[in-house]
Coordinates of C-alpha atoms in Angstrom, one line a residue:
X529 CA 88.5 123.0 47.4
X530 CA 91.9 121.5 47.9
X531 CA 92.4 118.3 49.9
X532 CA 95.7 116.7 50.5
X533 CA 96.0 113.2 52.0
X534 CA 98.2 112.5 55.0
X535 CA 101.1 110.1 54.1
X536 CA 99.1 108.6 51.3
X537 CA 96.2 107.7 53.5
X538 CA 93.2 109.2 51.7
X539 CA 91.0 108.7 54.8
X540 CA 93.1 111.4 56.5
X541 CA 93.7 115.0 55.5
X542 CA 97.2 116.4 55.9
X543 CA 97.9 119.2 58.4
X544 CA 98.0 121.8 55.7
X545 CA 94.9 120.7 53.8
X546 CA 92.0 123.1 53.3
X547 CA 88.3 122.6 53.1
X548 CA 85.4 124.7 51.8
X549 CA 82.4 124.2 54.1
X550 CA 78.9 124.4 52.9
X551 CA 76.3 126.2 55.0
X552 CA 74.8 122.9 56.1
X553 CA 78.2 121.5 57.1
X554 CA 78.9 124.6 59.2
X555 CA 75.6 124.1 61.1
X556 CA 76.4 120.4 61.6
X557 CA 79.9 121.2 62.8
X558 CA 78.6 123.7 65.4
X559 CA 75.9 121.2 66.5
X560 CA 78.5 118.4 66.9
X561 CA 80.8 120.8 68.8
X562 CA 78.1 121.7 71.3
X563 CA 76.8 118.2 71.9
X564 CA 79.2 115.2 72.1
X565 CA 76.3 112.7 72.4
X566 CA 74.8 114.0 69.1
X567 CA 78.2 113.9 67.5
X568 CA 78.8 110.3 68.6
X569 CA 75.4 109.0 67.6
X570 CA 75.4 110.7 64.2
X571 CA 78.9 110.4 63.0
X572 CA 81.0 107.9 64.9
X573 CA 81.5 104.4 63.5
X574 CA 82.6 101.3 65.4
X575 CA 83.3 97.7 64.5
X576 CA 80.5 95.2 65.5
X577 CA 81.6 91.6 65.7
X578 CA 78.6 90.4 63.8
X579 CA 77.8 93.4 61.5
X580 CA 81.1 95.0 60.8
X581 CA 81.3 98.8 60.6
X582 CA 78.1 100.3 62.2
X583 CA 77.0 103.6 63.7
X584 CA 77.6 103.9 67.5
X585 CA 74.1 104.1 69.0
X586 CA 74.7 104.9 72.6
X587 CA 72.8 103.1 75.4
X588 CA 71.3 105.4 78.0
X589 CA 74.0 104.6 80.6
X590 CA 76.7 105.3 77.9
X591 CA 75.1 108.7 77.2
X592 CA 75.3 109.4 80.9
X593 CA 79.0 108.5 80.9
X594 CA 79.7 110.9 78.0
X595 CA 77.8 113.8 79.5
X596 CA 79.5 113.3 82.9
X597 CA 82.9 113.2 81.3
X598 CA 82.1 116.4 79.5
X599 CA 80.7 118.3 82.5
X600 CA 83.0 117.1 85.3
X601 CA 86.7 117.2 85.8
X602 CA 87.0 113.9 87.8
X603 CA 85.1 110.8 86.9
X604 CA 85.3 107.2 88.1
X605 CA 83.3 104.5 86.3
X606 CA 82.9 101.0 87.6
X607 CA 81.8 98.6 84.9
X608 CA 80.7 95.1 84.3
X609 CA 82.5 93.2 81.6
X610 CA 81.5 93.8 78.0
X611 CA 79.2 96.8 78.5
X612 CA 80.9 99.0 75.9
X613 CA 82.9 101.1 78.3
X614 CA 86.0 101.4 76.1
X615 CA 84.2 102.5 73.0
X616 CA 82.3 105.1 75.1
X617 CA 85.6 106.5 76.3
X618 CA 86.9 106.6 72.7
X619 CA 83.8 108.5 71.6
X620 CA 84.3 111.2 74.2
X621 CA 88.1 111.5 73.6
X622 CA 87.4 111.8 69.8
X623 CA 85.0 114.7 70.5
X624 CA 87.4 116.3 73.0
X625 CA 90.4 116.4 70.7
X626 CA 88.5 117.5 67.6
X627 CA 86.6 120.4 69.1
X628 CA 89.2 121.6 71.7
X629 CA 92.4 123.3 70.7
X630 CA 95.8 122.3 72.0
X631 CA 94.8 119.7 74.5
X632 CA 96.9 116.6 75.3
X633 CA 95.3 113.3 76.3
X634 CA 97.1 110.3 77.8
X635 CA 95.4 106.9 77.6
X636 CA 97.0 104.9 80.3
X637 CA 96.1 101.2 80.8
X638 CA 97.4 98.3 82.8
X639 CA 99.2 97.1 79.7
X640 CA 100.7 99.1 76.9
X641 CA 99.0 96.8 74.4
X642 CA 95.6 97.6 75.9
X643 CA 96.3 101.4 75.7
X644 CA 97.6 101.0 72.1
X645 CA 94.5 99.0 71.1
X646 CA 92.3 101.8 72.5
X647 CA 94.2 104.4 70.5
X648 CA 93.9 102.1 67.4
X649 CA 90.1 102.0 67.8
X650 CA 90.0 105.8 68.1
X651 CA 92.1 106.1 64.9
X652 CA 89.7 103.8 63.1
X653 CA 86.7 105.9 64.2
X654 CA 88.5 109.1 63.1
X655 CA 89.3 107.7 59.6
X656 CA 85.6 107.1 59.1
X657 CA 84.4 110.6 60.0
X658 CA 83.1 112.8 57.2
X659 CA 85.7 115.1 55.8
X660 CA 84.1 118.3 57.0
X661 CA 84.5 117.2 60.6
X662 CA 88.1 116.0 60.4
X663 CA 91.0 118.2 61.5
X664 CA 94.2 117.8 59.5
X665 CA 96.7 115.3 60.8
X666 CA 100.4 116.0 61.6
X667 CA 101.3 112.7 63.4
X668 CA 99.7 109.3 63.1
X669 CA 101.9 106.8 64.9
X670 CA 101.0 103.5 66.8
X671 CA 101.2 105.2 70.2
X672 CA 100.6 108.8 69.5
X673 CA 98.5 111.0 67.1
X674 CA 98.5 114.8 66.7
X675 CA 95.9 116.9 64.9
X676 CA 96.4 120.2 63.1
X677 CA 94.6 122.0 65.9
X678 CA 97.4 121.1 68.3
X679 CA 95.5 118.4 70.1
X680 CA 97.1 115.0 70.6
X681 CA 96.6 111.6 72.2
X682 CA 99.3 109.4 73.7
X683 CA 99.0 105.7 74.7
X684 CA 101.1 104.2 77.5
X685 CA 101.2 101.5 80.2
X686 CA 100.3 102.9 83.7
X687 CA 103.6 103.5 85.6
X688 CA 105.1 106.3 87.6
X689 CA 107.3 107.3 84.7
X690 CA 104.7 106.9 81.9
X691 CA 103.5 110.5 82.0
X692 CA 106.2 112.1 84.1
X693 CA 107.4 115.3 82.4
X694 CA 104.3 115.5 80.2
X695 CA 101.8 118.2 80.6
X696 CA 98.4 116.5 80.0
X697 CA 95.0 118.1 80.0
X698 CA 93.2 114.8 80.3
X699 CA 94.3 111.5 81.8
X700 CA 92.4 108.3 81.0
X701 CA 93.0 105.4 83.4
X702 CA 91.7 102.3 81.7
X703 CA 91.4 99.1 83.8
X704 CA 93.1 100.8 86.7
X705 CA 92.0 98.1 89.1
X706 CA 94.3 95.7 87.2
X707 CA 97.5 97.8 87.7
X708 CA 99.7 96.1 90.4
X709 CA 99.4 97.7 93.8
X710 CA 102.9 98.9 94.0
X711 CA 102.8 100.5 90.5
X712 CA 99.3 102.0 91.2
X713 CA 100.5 103.6 94.5
X714 CA 103.7 104.9 92.9
X715 CA 101.7 106.3 89.9
X716 CA 99.2 108.0 92.2
X717 CA 102.0 109.6 94.3
X718 CA 104.0 110.8 91.4
X719 CA 101.4 111.7 88.7
X720 CA 98.0 112.3 90.2
X721 CA 98.8 115.5 92.1
X722 CA 100.3 117.2 89.0
X723 CA 97.4 116.4 86.8
X724 CA 94.7 117.3 89.4
X725 CA 96.3 120.6 90.3
X726 CA 95.1 122.4 87.2
X727 CA 91.8 124.2 87.0
X728 CA 90.5 122.5 83.8
X729 CA 92.4 119.2 83.7
X730 CA 90.4 116.0 83.7
X731 CA 90.9 112.5 85.1
X732 CA 88.7 109.6 84.0
X733 CA 89.2 106.4 85.8
X734 CA 87.4 103.3 84.4
X735 CA 87.7 99.7 85.4
X736 CA 86.1 96.4 86.3
X737 CA 86.8 95.6 90.0
X738 CA 89.7 93.5 90.9
X739 CA 90.1 93.3 94.6
X740 CA 90.2 96.0 97.3
X741 CA 93.0 98.1 95.8
X742 CA 93.5 101.8 94.9
X743 CA 90.7 101.8 92.4
X744 CA 88.4 100.4 95.2
X745 CA 89.6 103.2 97.5
X746 CA 88.8 105.9 94.9
X747 CA 85.4 104.3 94.3
X748 CA 84.5 104.1 98.0
X749 CA 85.7 107.7 98.6
X750 CA 83.7 108.9 95.6
X751 CA 80.5 107.2 96.8
X752 CA 80.9 108.6 100.3
X753 CA 81.8 112.1 99.1
X754 CA 85.4 112.0 100.4
X755 CA 86.9 112.9 97.1
X756 CA 85.8 115.0 94.0
X757 CA 85.3 112.1 91.7
X758 CA 81.8 111.6 90.2
X759 CA 81.0 107.8 90.5
X760 CA 79.2 106.0 87.6
X761 CA 78.2 102.4 87.9
X762 CA 77.5 100.5 84.6
X763 CA 75.8 97.2 85.4
X764 CA 75.4 94.3 83.0
X765 CA 71.6 94.5 83.1
X766 CA 71.7 98.0 81.5
X767 CA 72.7 96.4 78.2
X768 CA 69.5 95.7 76.2
X769 CA 68.8 92.0 75.8
X770 CA 70.6 90.9 79.0
X771 CA 68.1 89.3 81.3
X772 CA 68.0 86.4 83.8
X773 CA 68.3 83.8 81.0
X774 CA 71.4 85.6 79.7
X775 CA 72.8 85.6 83.3
X776 CA 72.3 81.9 83.9
X777 CA 73.9 81.0 80.5
X778 CA 76.8 83.3 81.3
X779 CA 77.3 81.7 84.7
X780 CA 77.4 78.3 83.2
X781 CA 79.9 79.3 80.5
X782 CA 82.2 81.6 82.6
X783 CA 82.9 79.1 85.3
X784 CA 80.4 79.6 88.2
X785 CA 78.6 82.2 90.3
X786 CA 81.8 83.5 92.0
X787 CA 83.5 84.3 88.7
X788 CA 80.3 86.0 87.4
X789 CA 80.1 88.1 90.6
X790 CA 83.5 89.5 90.0
X791 CA 83.3 89.9 86.2
X792 CA 79.7 91.1 85.9
X793 CA 78.2 92.0 89.3
X794 CA 81.3 94.1 90.1
X795 CA 82.3 92.4 93.3
X796 CA 85.5 93.8 94.6
X797 CA 86.5 90.7 96.5
X798 CA 88.9 88.2 95.0
X799 CA 88.6 84.4 95.3
X800 CA 89.6 82.4 98.3
X801 CA 88.4 82.2 101.9
X802 CA 89.4 85.4 103.6
X803 CA 89.9 85.7 107.3
X804 CA 87.2 88.3 107.5
X805 CA 83.8 87.4 105.9
X806 CA 83.3 89.1 102.5
X807 CA 80.1 90.7 103.7
X808 CA 82.0 92.4 106.5
X809 CA 85.0 93.3 104.3
X810 CA 82.8 95.3 102.0
X811 CA 81.5 97.4 104.8
X812 CA 84.7 98.3 106.6
X813 CA 85.2 102.0 106.8
X814 CA 88.5 103.9 106.4
X815 CA 89.4 107.5 107.1
X816 CA 91.6 110.0 105.4
X817 CA 94.8 110.5 107.5
X818 CA 95.2 113.8 109.2
X819 CA 99.0 113.3 108.8
X820 CA 100.5 111.3 105.9
X821 CA 104.2 111.3 105.1
X822 CA 106.1 110.0 102.0
X823 CA 107.9 107.6 104.3
X824 CA 104.7 105.7 105.0
X825 CA 103.5 107.2 108.3
X826 CA 99.7 107.8 108.6
X827 CA 98.1 109.4 111.6
X828 CA 94.3 109.3 112.0
X829 CA 93.9 110.7 115.5
X830 CA 96.3 113.0 117.4
X831 CA 97.5 111.7 120.7
X832 CA 95.7 112.6 123.9
X833 CA 97.1 112.2 127.4
X834 CA 93.8 110.8 128.7
X835 CA 93.9 107.8 126.4
X836 CA 95.5 104.4 126.6
X837 CA 97.6 103.2 123.6
X838 CA 99.4 100.1 122.5
X839 CA 102.1 100.0 119.8
X840 CA 102.8 96.8 117.9
X841 CA 105.9 96.5 115.7
X842 CA 106.8 94.1 112.9
X843 CA 110.2 94.6 111.3
X844 CA 111.2 93.8 107.7
X845 CA 114.5 93.5 105.9
X846 CA 114.4 97.0 104.3
X847 CA 115.2 95.5 100.9
X848 CA 112.2 96.7 99.0
X849 CA 110.1 93.5 99.6
X850 CA 108.4 93.0 103.0
X851 CA 107.5 96.2 104.9
X852 CA 108.6 97.3 108.3
X853 CA 105.4 98.3 110.0
X854 CA 103.8 99.3 113.3
X855 CA 100.3 100.0 114.4
X856 CA 99.2 102.2 117.3
X857 CA 95.9 101.3 118.8
X858 CA 93.7 103.3 121.2
X859 CA 92.5 100.6 123.7
X860 CA 90.8 103.0 126.2
X861 CA 87.4 101.5 125.4
X862 CA 85.7 99.3 122.8
X863 CA 85.6 99.6 119.9
X864 CA 89.4 99.8 119.8
X865 CA 90.7 102.1 117.2
X866 CA 93.8 102.2 114.9
X867 CA 95.1 105.7 115.4
X868 CA 98.4 105.6 113.6
X869 CA 100.3 103.3 111.2
X870 CA 103.6 103.0 109.5
X871 CA 104.7 100.9 106.5
X872 CA 108.0 101.2 104.6
X873 CA 109.9 98.6 102.8
X874 CA 113.1 100.6 102.3
X875 CA 114.0 101.6 105.9
X876 CA 117.0 99.8 107.4
X877 CA 117.0 97.9 110.7
X878 CA 119.2 100.6 112.3
X879 CA 116.9 103.4 111.2
X880 CA 113.6 101.8 112.1
X881 CA 113.9 102.0 115.9
X882 CA 114.3 105.8 115.7
X883 CA 111.0 106.1 113.7
X884 CA 109.3 103.7 116.2
X885 CA 110.5 105.9 119.1
X886 CA 109.4 109.1 117.5
X887 CA 105.8 107.8 117.4
X888 CA 106.0 106.2 120.8
X889 CA 107.1 109.5 122.3
X890 CA 104.3 111.3 120.5
X891 CA 101.7 108.9 121.9
X892 CA 102.9 109.2 125.5
X893 CA 105.0 106.0 125.7
X894 CA 102.4 103.2 125.0
X895 CA 103.0 99.6 125.9
X896 CA 105.0 98.3 123.0
X897 CA 105.3 94.7 121.5
X898 CA 108.0 93.9 118.9
X899 CA 107.9 90.7 116.8
X900 CA 111.4 89.3 117.3
X901 CA 111.8 86.7 114.6
X902 CA 114.8 87.5 112.4
X903 CA 115.7 91.3 112.2
X904 CA 112.9 92.1 114.8
X905 CA 115.3 90.9 117.5
X906 CA 117.8 93.6 116.6
X907 CA 115.1 96.2 116.6
X908 CA 113.8 95.1 120.0
X909 CA 117.3 95.2 121.5
X910 CA 118.0 98.7 120.1
X911 CA 114.8 100.0 121.6
X912 CA 115.5 98.3 124.9
X913 CA 119.2 98.9 125.2
X914 CA 119.9 102.2 123.3
X915 CA 116.6 104.0 124.0
X916 CA 116.0 102.3 127.4
X917 CA 112.3 102.1 126.6
X918 CA 110.5 101.6 129.9
X919 CA 107.3 99.8 128.5
X920 CA 108.6 97.2 126.2
X921 CA 106.5 94.0 126.5
X922 CA 108.2 90.8 127.3
X923 CA 107.3 87.1 127.2
X924 CA 108.3 83.9 128.9
X925 CA 108.0 80.3 127.6
X926 CA 106.4 77.5 129.5
X927 CA 106.8 73.9 128.4
X928 CA 103.1 73.2 127.8
X929 CA 101.6 76.7 127.6
X930 CA 104.1 78.2 125.2
X931 CA 104.7 81.9 125.1
X932 CA 103.1 84.0 127.8
X933 CA 103.0 87.8 128.2
X934 CA 104.7 88.8 131.5
X935 CA 105.3 92.1 133.4
X936 CA 107.9 92.6 136.1
X937 CA 108.5 88.9 136.6
X938 CA 111.6 87.6 138.4
X939 CA 111.8 84.6 136.1
X940 CA 113.7 84.7 132.8
X941 CA 112.0 86.9 130.2
X942 CA 112.4 87.4 126.5
X943 CA 112.1 90.7 124.6
X944 CA 109.1 90.8 122.3
X945 CA 107.0 88.0 120.7
X946 CA 107.9 85.2 118.3
X947 CA 105.3 84.7 115.6
X948 CA 104.8 81.0 115.9
X949 CA 102.0 79.0 114.3
X950 CA 100.1 79.0 117.6
X951 CA 100.5 82.8 118.1
X952 CA 99.3 83.4 114.6
X953 CA 96.3 81.0 114.9
X954 CA 95.0 82.5 118.2
X955 CA 95.8 86.1 117.1
X956 CA 93.9 85.6 113.9
X957 CA 91.0 84.2 115.9
X958 CA 90.5 87.2 118.1
X959 CA 91.3 89.7 115.3
X960 CA 88.5 88.1 113.3
X961 CA 86.1 88.4 116.2
X962 CA 87.0 92.0 117.0
X963 CA 86.5 93.1 113.3
X964 CA 83.4 91.1 112.6
X965 CA 81.7 92.2 115.9
X966 CA 82.5 95.9 115.1
X967 CA 84.9 96.2 118.0
X968 CA 88.0 97.3 116.1
X969 CA 88.0 100.4 113.8
X970 CA 90.8 99.9 111.3
X971 CA 91.0 103.5 109.9
X972 CA 93.8 102.8 107.5
X973 CA 92.8 101.8 104.0
X974 CA 96.0 99.9 103.5
X975 CA 95.0 97.4 106.3
X976 CA 91.6 96.9 104.7
X977 CA 93.2 96.3 101.3
X978 CA 95.6 93.7 102.9
X979 CA 92.6 91.9 104.6
X980 CA 90.9 91.5 101.2
X981 CA 93.8 89.2 100.1
X982 CA 94.5 87.6 103.5
X983 CA 93.2 84.1 102.8
X984 CA 93.3 80.6 104.1
X985 CA 96.4 78.7 102.9
X986 CA 96.3 75.2 104.2
X987 CA 95.8 75.4 108.0
X988 CA 96.9 79.0 108.3
X989 CA 96.4 82.4 106.8
X990 CA 98.6 84.5 104.5
X991 CA 98.6 86.9 101.7
X992 CA 97.9 85.9 98.1
X993 CA 100.8 86.0 95.7
X994 CA 101.7 89.6 94.7
X995 CA 100.1 91.1 97.9
X996 CA 101.3 91.8 101.4
X997 CA 100.1 91.2 105.0
X998 CA 102.7 93.3 106.8
X999 CA 100.1 95.7 108.4
X1000 CA 97.9 92.8 109.4
X1001 CA 100.6 91.1 111.4
X1002 CA 100.8 93.8 114.1
X1003 CA 97.0 93.4 114.5
X1004 CA 97.4 89.6 114.7
X1005 CA 100.0 90.1 117.5
X1006 CA 97.6 92.5 119.2
X1007 CA 94.9 89.8 119.0
X1008 CA 97.3 87.4 120.8
X1009 CA 98.2 90.0 123.4
X1010 CA 94.5 90.6 124.2
X1011 CA 94.0 86.9 125.0
X1012 CA 96.6 86.9 127.7
X1013 CA 95.4 86.8 131.4
X1014 CA 97.4 89.9 132.3
X1015 CA 96.0 92.0 129.4
X1016 CA 94.1 93.8 132.2
X1017 CA 97.4 95.5 133.0
X1018 CA 97.4 97.2 129.6
X1019 CA 93.9 97.9 128.7
X1020 CA 91.6 100.2 130.5
X1021 CA 89.0 98.8 133.0
X1022 CA 86.1 100.0 131.0
X1023 CA 87.2 98.0 127.9
X1024 CA 88.0 94.8 129.8
X1025 CA 84.5 93.5 130.5
X1026 CA 83.3 93.7 126.9
X1027 CA 86.6 92.3 125.6
X1028 CA 86.4 89.3 128.0
X1029 CA 82.9 88.5 126.7
X1030 CA 84.3 88.6 123.1
X1031 CA 87.1 86.2 124.0
X1032 CA 84.7 83.8 125.6
X1033 CA 82.4 83.8 122.5
X1034 CA 85.5 83.2 120.3
X1035 CA 86.4 80.1 122.4
X1036 CA 82.9 78.7 122.3
X1037 CA 82.6 79.2 118.5
X1038 CA 86.0 77.8 117.5
X1039 CA 85.8 75.1 114.8
X1040 CA 88.5 73.0 113.0
X1041 CA 89.9 74.5 109.9
X1042 CA 88.8 71.7 107.6
X1043 CA 85.1 72.0 108.4
X1044 CA 83.5 72.7 104.9
X1045 CA 81.0 75.5 105.4
X1046 CA 79.7 78.2 103.0
X1047 CA 81.3 80.9 105.1
X1048 CA 83.7 79.1 107.5
X1049 CA 85.4 80.3 110.5
X1050 CA 88.6 79.0 109.0
X1051 CA 90.8 78.6 112.1
X1052 CA 91.7 75.3 113.7
X1053 CA 92.1 74.9 117.4
X1054 CA 93.7 71.7 118.7
X1055 CA 95.4 70.6 121.9
X1056 CA 99.1 70.2 121.6
X1057 CA 102.2 69.4 123.6
X1058 CA 104.3 71.6 121.5
X1059 CA 105.3 74.7 123.6
X1060 CA 105.1 76.8 120.4
X1061 CA 101.5 75.9 119.7
X1062 CA 100.2 78.5 122.0
X1063 CA 96.6 77.3 121.5
X1064 CA 96.2 76.3 125.1
X1065 CA 94.1 79.4 125.9
X1066 CA 91.3 77.4 124.4
X1067 CA 91.7 74.7 127.0
X1068 CA 91.5 77.0 130.0

């Protein structure tokens, strides 16, 4: 037998090292190759905070994870904190690269340090394997290792460029819910199709929940059968020794029930009073678009000439920050339905009207409302003047009543709607009612994601830092429109009666914003002489 160490590390054989197997070792090698659970339980060593280096004795749910990763191409695992998800993934990767020739694995995490730490733990486990199981080593760096059988593991932070140009057989997405939304979306668009297009390639997505983001969408779609991912849920109670006493102690030490719910009960919702009650948010259904373009247009239902549509537009600067958006709603009957959406933060003010008009033409020229604060005024004028759009909504301002929706009036009118505090307050009110009463089907997952971070900020609502509310704003405007006395000129007769009842219920149940309740209706309604307050509908 000849055995050569790799770079002076006697725990690692060099790539050109040879080994003479005994008959028993050959039997064990074959047994390990055929059964990753047996291999992990028998030969993998991990660091225990109390006991040091110990064998990895898988819990039943960890065994289930390993077998699912082995048998299925696409896996998504939602885990409580500290259930041993990372070490389980390491065990499976270790088996995969040792017993499969010429495969490349990418460990991608929300931070490069996290990915490097995972690779470091894999390297430690490899160094403590018996010699007869080890492949020779040709590369052993901080962020990449390569074995003599041609298999390798690379660690990187999740980004659209992290794995671009690489041909990977397996992509590990660790703590994917903690990757910022813009990076996760970019990564999905640029990387996921390439990896998933193979016939044997694998994707393993693992995370603790962190809001209703792309990880949440993958999880919901997996649970409902709308994608090919196999869902696995690892709850804190599946770890031996964790009982109600452990739960209460943890709640006390971690900072309360809400924190425990997110960290251990796998609640997707973040902290803060959301406009839509958390219990409702978690039940909102989305659809896969029938049309989806790279520019941000999603269509959920094709246009029909026997339906009534409303298109609401909110323009952004086009500088890569706020999005230019519109939402098309079918208002033929209740529940109203979102049938098309658009969101793009790079489109210019001059280009946006053309995109708006293409969709308006497709949906048989719906009534259109444009938010006219800032650049929206230019968009509205282009649509009115250059395209001569015949059904652009207008408003008028009365001293006490504020803005009012008007049609064919002889008095002075203004194009579009200004998003004042009063408009936003009353629009949020009816939007909340429509959604919570099941009278508005949102369809677009991007809207649902924004609603999960649309929270009370002082006496109003807005997005949490690092998030957006650009697709919500057209719906808030629609809520305001639906409160106007002449909404009957837009909506179909069969929807009007039910909608009127909903508005009446909203008025009767209105409460001040500062009322401390467990699940408040966090919208304040007060009489005002300010013409921009627009809350006078509550006084009618």
